[in-house]
């Protein structure tokens, strides 16, 4: 006699698929459709439709009253300004450049050479204020360039820092010249004799090292105590600044000369 033991089924109940769920929803919709149809008979009919015959048996309902979907928030259109609207008198701008006390005497001696380029080349109105120890400039109706006031301020500032007038005039004629200033303590904090020796290495015997850096990098350098001012283009200023930083950090002048000689030969090759 064989006894078979029946085990309970461990299989999970059948999962509901999207198709089965969709069938249930359609069945509900059919049941509710009858009630909706009765309500639709009592509702007023919308007459603004047309029935178009297609190639098939289906009828397509198209609404003839298409709503206006144009953008009503477009930018407003203004009438053009009259011809002489932009020719009104502009407000004049003023700039005051302070002059150090030790540069007031050279300013008075070179005033004609400073006054001429500012008025003739830039069309500015200039005056020297002795009480405030400054040079004041402002635009006028003869000023044609927008950046004329800034150029004039850079020119006067370059002279106030110690540059020659002929070198500072290059700022008015060329657009790619800049002024760069830094101090020795920005590179290395030196005191006493160490600071004096660093200044001596930058200047050299009778200014030989400074002149070599100027000629190799095509810049102009002013060594005013612990402050160093460089006038030149952006790339040339970087070359001169790197050489001066090397001297401040203690590099021998011979090594700096060799680096400048290499840089100068590359610049000549690029110029050719």
Coordinates of C-alpha atoms in Angstrom, one line a residue:
X1 CA 0.0 0.0 0.0
X2 CA 1.5 3.3 -1.1
X3 CA 0.6 6.5 0.6
X4 CA 1.3 9.8 -1.3
X5 CA 1.7 12.9 0.7
X6 CA 0.5 16.0 -0.9
X7 CA 2.7 19.1 -0.3
X8 CA 1.3 22.6 -0.3
X9 CA 2.1 24.6 -3.4
X10 CA 4.9 27.1 -2.8
X11 CA 4.5 28.9 -6.0
X12 CA 3.7 32.6 -5.7
X13 CA 0.3 33.9 -6.9
X14 CA 0.3 35.1 -10.5
X15 CA 1.5 38.6 -10.9
X16 CA -0.7 41.2 -12.4
X17 CA 0.6 42.3 -15.7
X18 CA 0.0 45.6 -17.5
X19 CA -2.3 43.8 -19.9
X20 CA -4.5 42.4 -17.1
X21 CA -4.6 45.8 -15.4
X22 CA -5.6 47.4 -18.7
X23 CA -8.5 45.0 -19.2
X24 CA -9.8 45.7 -15.8
X25 CA -9.6 49.5 -16.4
X26 CA -11.5 49.1 -19.8
X27 CA -14.2 47.1 -18.1
X28 CA -14.7 49.8 -15.5
X29 CA -14.8 52.4 -18.2
X30 CA -17.5 50.5 -20.1
X31 CA -19.6 50.2 -17.0
X32 CA -19.2 53.9 -16.2
X33 CA -19.7 54.9 -19.9
X34 CA -23.4 54.1 -19.7
X35 CA -23.9 56.5 -16.9
X36 CA -21.8 59.2 -18.7
X37 CA -23.8 58.7 -21.9
X38 CA -27.0 59.5 -20.0
X39 CA -25.5 62.6 -18.6
X40 CA -24.2 63.7 -22.0
X41 CA -27.7 63.6 -23.5
X42 CA -28.9 66.3 -21.1
X43 CA -25.7 68.5 -21.7
X44 CA -25.9 71.2 -24.3
X45 CA -24.2 70.4 -27.6
X46 CA -21.3 72.4 -29.0
X47 CA -22.2 73.3 -32.6
X48 CA -18.7 74.4 -33.7
X49 CA -17.5 71.1 -35.2
X50 CA -17.3 69.7 -38.7
X51 CA -17.3 66.1 -39.8
X52 CA -14.8 65.3 -42.5
X53 CA -14.9 62.1 -44.5
X54 CA -11.6 60.2 -44.7
X55 CA -10.5 57.5 -47.0
X56 CA -11.4 54.9 -44.4
X57 CA -14.6 54.3 -42.5
X58 CA -13.6 56.4 -39.5
X59 CA -14.9 60.0 -39.0
X60 CA -12.6 62.7 -37.7
X61 CA -14.0 65.5 -35.6
X62 CA -12.2 68.8 -36.1
X63 CA -12.9 72.0 -34.3
X64 CA -13.0 74.9 -36.7
X65 CA -12.6 77.6 -34.0
X66 CA -8.9 77.2 -33.4
X67 CA -7.8 79.3 -30.4
X68 CA -5.2 82.1 -31.0
X69 CA -1.9 80.7 -29.8
X70 CA 0.2 83.7 -30.8
X71 CA 2.5 85.1 -28.1
X72 CA 0.8 88.3 -26.9
X73 CA 3.7 89.1 -24.6
X74 CA 6.2 90.0 -27.3
X75 CA 8.7 92.8 -26.8
X76 CA 7.2 96.3 -27.5
X77 CA 8.2 98.1 -30.6
X78 CA 9.5 101.7 -30.1
X79 CA 10.0 104.3 -32.7
X80 CA 13.6 105.3 -33.6
X81 CA 15.2 108.2 -31.9
X82 CA 15.7 111.5 -33.8
X83 CA 18.9 112.1 -35.6
X84 CA 20.3 114.7 -33.0
X85 CA 19.3 112.8 -29.9
X86 CA 22.8 111.4 -29.2
X87 CA 24.7 114.6 -29.8
X88 CA 23.9 116.2 -26.4
X89 CA 26.6 117.5 -24.1
X90 CA 28.2 114.7 -22.1
X91 CA 29.1 115.1 -18.4
X92 CA 32.9 115.8 -18.1
X93 CA 35.0 113.4 -16.1
X94 CA 37.8 114.5 -13.8
X95 CA 40.9 112.7 -12.6
X96 CA 43.5 113.8 -10.0
X97 CA 47.0 112.2 -9.9
X98 CA 49.0 112.8 -6.8
X99 CA 52.7 113.8 -7.2
X100 CA 55.3 112.9 -4.5
X101 CA 57.2 115.8 -2.9
X102 CA 60.5 114.9 -4.5
X103 CA 58.9 114.9 -8.0
X104 CA 57.4 118.4 -7.8
X105 CA 60.6 120.2 -8.9
X106 CA 61.1 117.9 -12.0
X107 CA 57.4 118.3 -12.8
X108 CA 57.7 122.1 -12.9
X109 CA 60.8 121.8 -15.1
X110 CA 59.2 119.4 -17.5
X111 CA 55.7 120.9 -17.4
X112 CA 55.7 122.1 -21.0
X113 CA 56.6 118.6 -22.2
X114 CA 53.9 117.1 -20.0
X115 CA 51.2 119.6 -20.8
X116 CA 51.6 119.4 -24.6
X117 CA 50.9 115.7 -25.2
X118 CA 47.9 115.7 -22.8
X119 CA 46.2 118.6 -24.6
X120 CA 47.2 118.0 -28.2
X121 CA 47.2 114.2 -28.4
X122 CA 44.3 113.4 -26.0
X123 CA 42.3 116.7 -26.0
X124 CA 42.2 116.9 -22.2
X125 CA 42.1 120.0 -20.0
X126 CA 45.1 119.9 -17.6
X127 CA 46.3 122.0 -14.6
X128 CA 48.9 121.7 -11.9
X129 CA 47.6 122.1 -8.4
X130 CA 50.6 123.1 -6.3
X131 CA 48.7 123.3 -3.0
X132 CA 47.5 119.7 -3.3
X133 CA 50.6 118.6 -5.1
X134 CA 48.7 116.9 -7.9
X135 CA 47.9 117.1 -11.6
X136 CA 44.2 117.5 -12.4
X137 CA 42.7 116.5 -15.7
X138 CA 39.2 116.4 -17.2
X139 CA 37.6 115.7 -20.5
X140 CA 36.3 118.3 -22.9
X141 CA 34.4 118.6 -26.1
X142 CA 37.7 118.1 -27.9
X143 CA 38.3 114.7 -26.3
X144 CA 37.7 112.0 -29.0
X145 CA 38.8 108.8 -27.3
X146 CA 36.8 107.1 -24.5
X147 CA 40.0 106.0 -22.7
X148 CA 41.9 109.3 -23.1
X149 CA 41.5 110.2 -19.4
X150 CA 42.9 106.8 -18.3
X151 CA 45.9 107.2 -20.7
X152 CA 46.6 110.7 -19.4
X153 CA 46.5 109.4 -15.8
X154 CA 48.9 106.6 -16.6
X155 CA 51.3 109.0 -18.4
X156 CA 51.4 111.4 -15.4
X157 CA 51.7 108.5 -12.9
X158 CA 54.6 107.1 -14.9
X159 CA 56.4 110.5 -14.6
X160 CA 55.6 110.7 -10.9
X161 CA 57.2 107.3 -10.3
X162 CA 60.4 108.5 -11.8
X163 CA 60.3 107.6 -15.5
X164 CA 61.6 110.0 -18.2
X165 CA 59.1 112.0 -20.1
X166 CA 60.1 110.5 -23.4
X167 CA 59.6 107.0 -22.0
X168 CA 56.3 107.9 -20.4
X169 CA 55.0 109.3 -23.7
X170 CA 55.1 105.8 -25.1
X171 CA 52.0 105.0 -22.9
X172 CA 50.1 107.6 -25.0
X173 CA 51.2 106.3 -28.4
X174 CA 51.0 102.5 -27.8
X175 CA 48.1 100.5 -26.4
X176 CA 50.0 97.4 -25.1
X177 CA 52.3 99.1 -22.5
X178 CA 51.7 98.8 -18.8
X179 CA 53.1 99.7 -15.4
X180 CA 54.1 97.1 -12.9
X181 CA 55.3 97.9 -9.3
X182 CA 56.4 95.6 -6.5
X183 CA 58.7 95.8 -3.4
X184 CA 61.7 93.6 -2.5
X185 CA 59.9 92.4 0.7
X186 CA 57.1 91.0 -1.6
X187 CA 59.8 88.5 -2.9
X188 CA 61.8 88.0 0.3
X189 CA 61.7 89.6 3.7
X190 CA 65.2 91.1 4.0
X191 CA 66.6 93.6 6.6
X192 CA 69.7 95.6 7.2
X193 CA 72.8 94.7 5.1
X194 CA 70.9 91.8 3.3
X195 CA 68.5 94.3 1.9
X196 CA 71.3 96.7 0.9
X197 CA 73.1 93.9 -0.9
X198 CA 70.0 92.9 -2.7
X199 CA 69.5 96.4 -4.0
X200 CA 73.1 96.5 -5.0
X201 CA 72.8 93.3 -7.0
X202 CA 69.8 94.7 -8.9
X203 CA 71.5 98.0 -9.7
X204 CA 75.0 96.6 -10.3
X205 CA 78.2 98.6 -10.6
X206 CA 77.3 102.1 -12.0
X207 CA 73.9 100.7 -12.9
X208 CA 75.3 98.1 -15.3
X209 CA 73.0 95.2 -14.3
X210 CA 69.8 97.4 -14.4
X211 CA 70.8 98.6 -17.9
X212 CA 71.4 95.1 -19.1
X213 CA 68.0 93.9 -17.9
X214 CA 66.4 96.9 -19.6
X215 CA 68.1 96.3 -23.0
X216 CA 67.5 92.5 -22.9
X217 CA 63.9 92.7 -22.0
X218 CA 63.1 96.0 -23.8
X219 CA 61.7 97.6 -20.7
X220 CA 62.4 100.6 -18.5
X221 CA 63.1 100.0 -14.8
X222 CA 63.1 102.5 -11.9
X223 CA 64.8 101.4 -8.6
X224 CA 63.4 103.7 -5.9
X225 CA 64.8 102.4 -2.6
X226 CA 62.9 99.1 -1.9
X227 CA 60.3 99.7 -4.6
X228 CA 60.8 98.6 -8.2
X229 CA 58.7 100.0 -11.1
X230 CA 58.8 98.4 -14.6
X231 CA 57.4 100.0 -17.8
X232 CA 56.8 97.8 -20.9
X233 CA 54.6 95.2 -22.5
X234 CA 53.1 92.3 -20.6
X235 CA 55.6 89.7 -21.8
X236 CA 58.6 91.9 -21.5
X237 CA 57.6 92.9 -17.9
X238 CA 57.5 89.2 -17.0
X239 CA 61.0 88.7 -18.3
X240 CA 62.4 91.7 -16.4
X241 CA 60.6 90.8 -13.2
X242 CA 61.9 87.2 -13.3
X243 CA 65.5 88.4 -13.7
X244 CA 65.1 90.9 -10.8
X245 CA 63.5 88.2 -8.6
X246 CA 66.4 85.9 -9.2
X247 CA 68.8 88.7 -8.1
X248 CA 66.8 89.3 -5.0
X249 CA 66.9 85.6 -4.1
X250 CA 70.7 85.6 -4.3
X251 CA 71.5 84.4 -7.9
X252 CA 74.9 85.7 -9.1
X253 CA 74.7 88.3 -11.9
X254 CA 76.6 86.1 -14.3
X255 CA 73.8 83.4 -14.2
X256 CA 71.2 86.1 -14.7
X257 CA 73.1 87.5 -17.7
X258 CA 73.2 84.1 -19.3
X259 CA 69.4 83.7 -18.9
X260 CA 68.8 87.1 -20.3
X261 CA 71.1 86.4 -23.3
X262 CA 69.1 83.3 -24.1
X263 CA 65.8 85.2 -23.8
X264 CA 67.0 88.1 -26.0
X265 CA 68.1 85.7 -28.8
X266 CA 64.7 84.0 -28.8
X267 CA 63.0 87.4 -29.0
X268 CA 65.1 88.4 -31.9
X269 CA 64.3 85.1 -33.7
X270 CA 60.6 85.7 -33.2
X271 CA 60.9 89.3 -34.5
X272 CA 62.5 88.0 -37.7

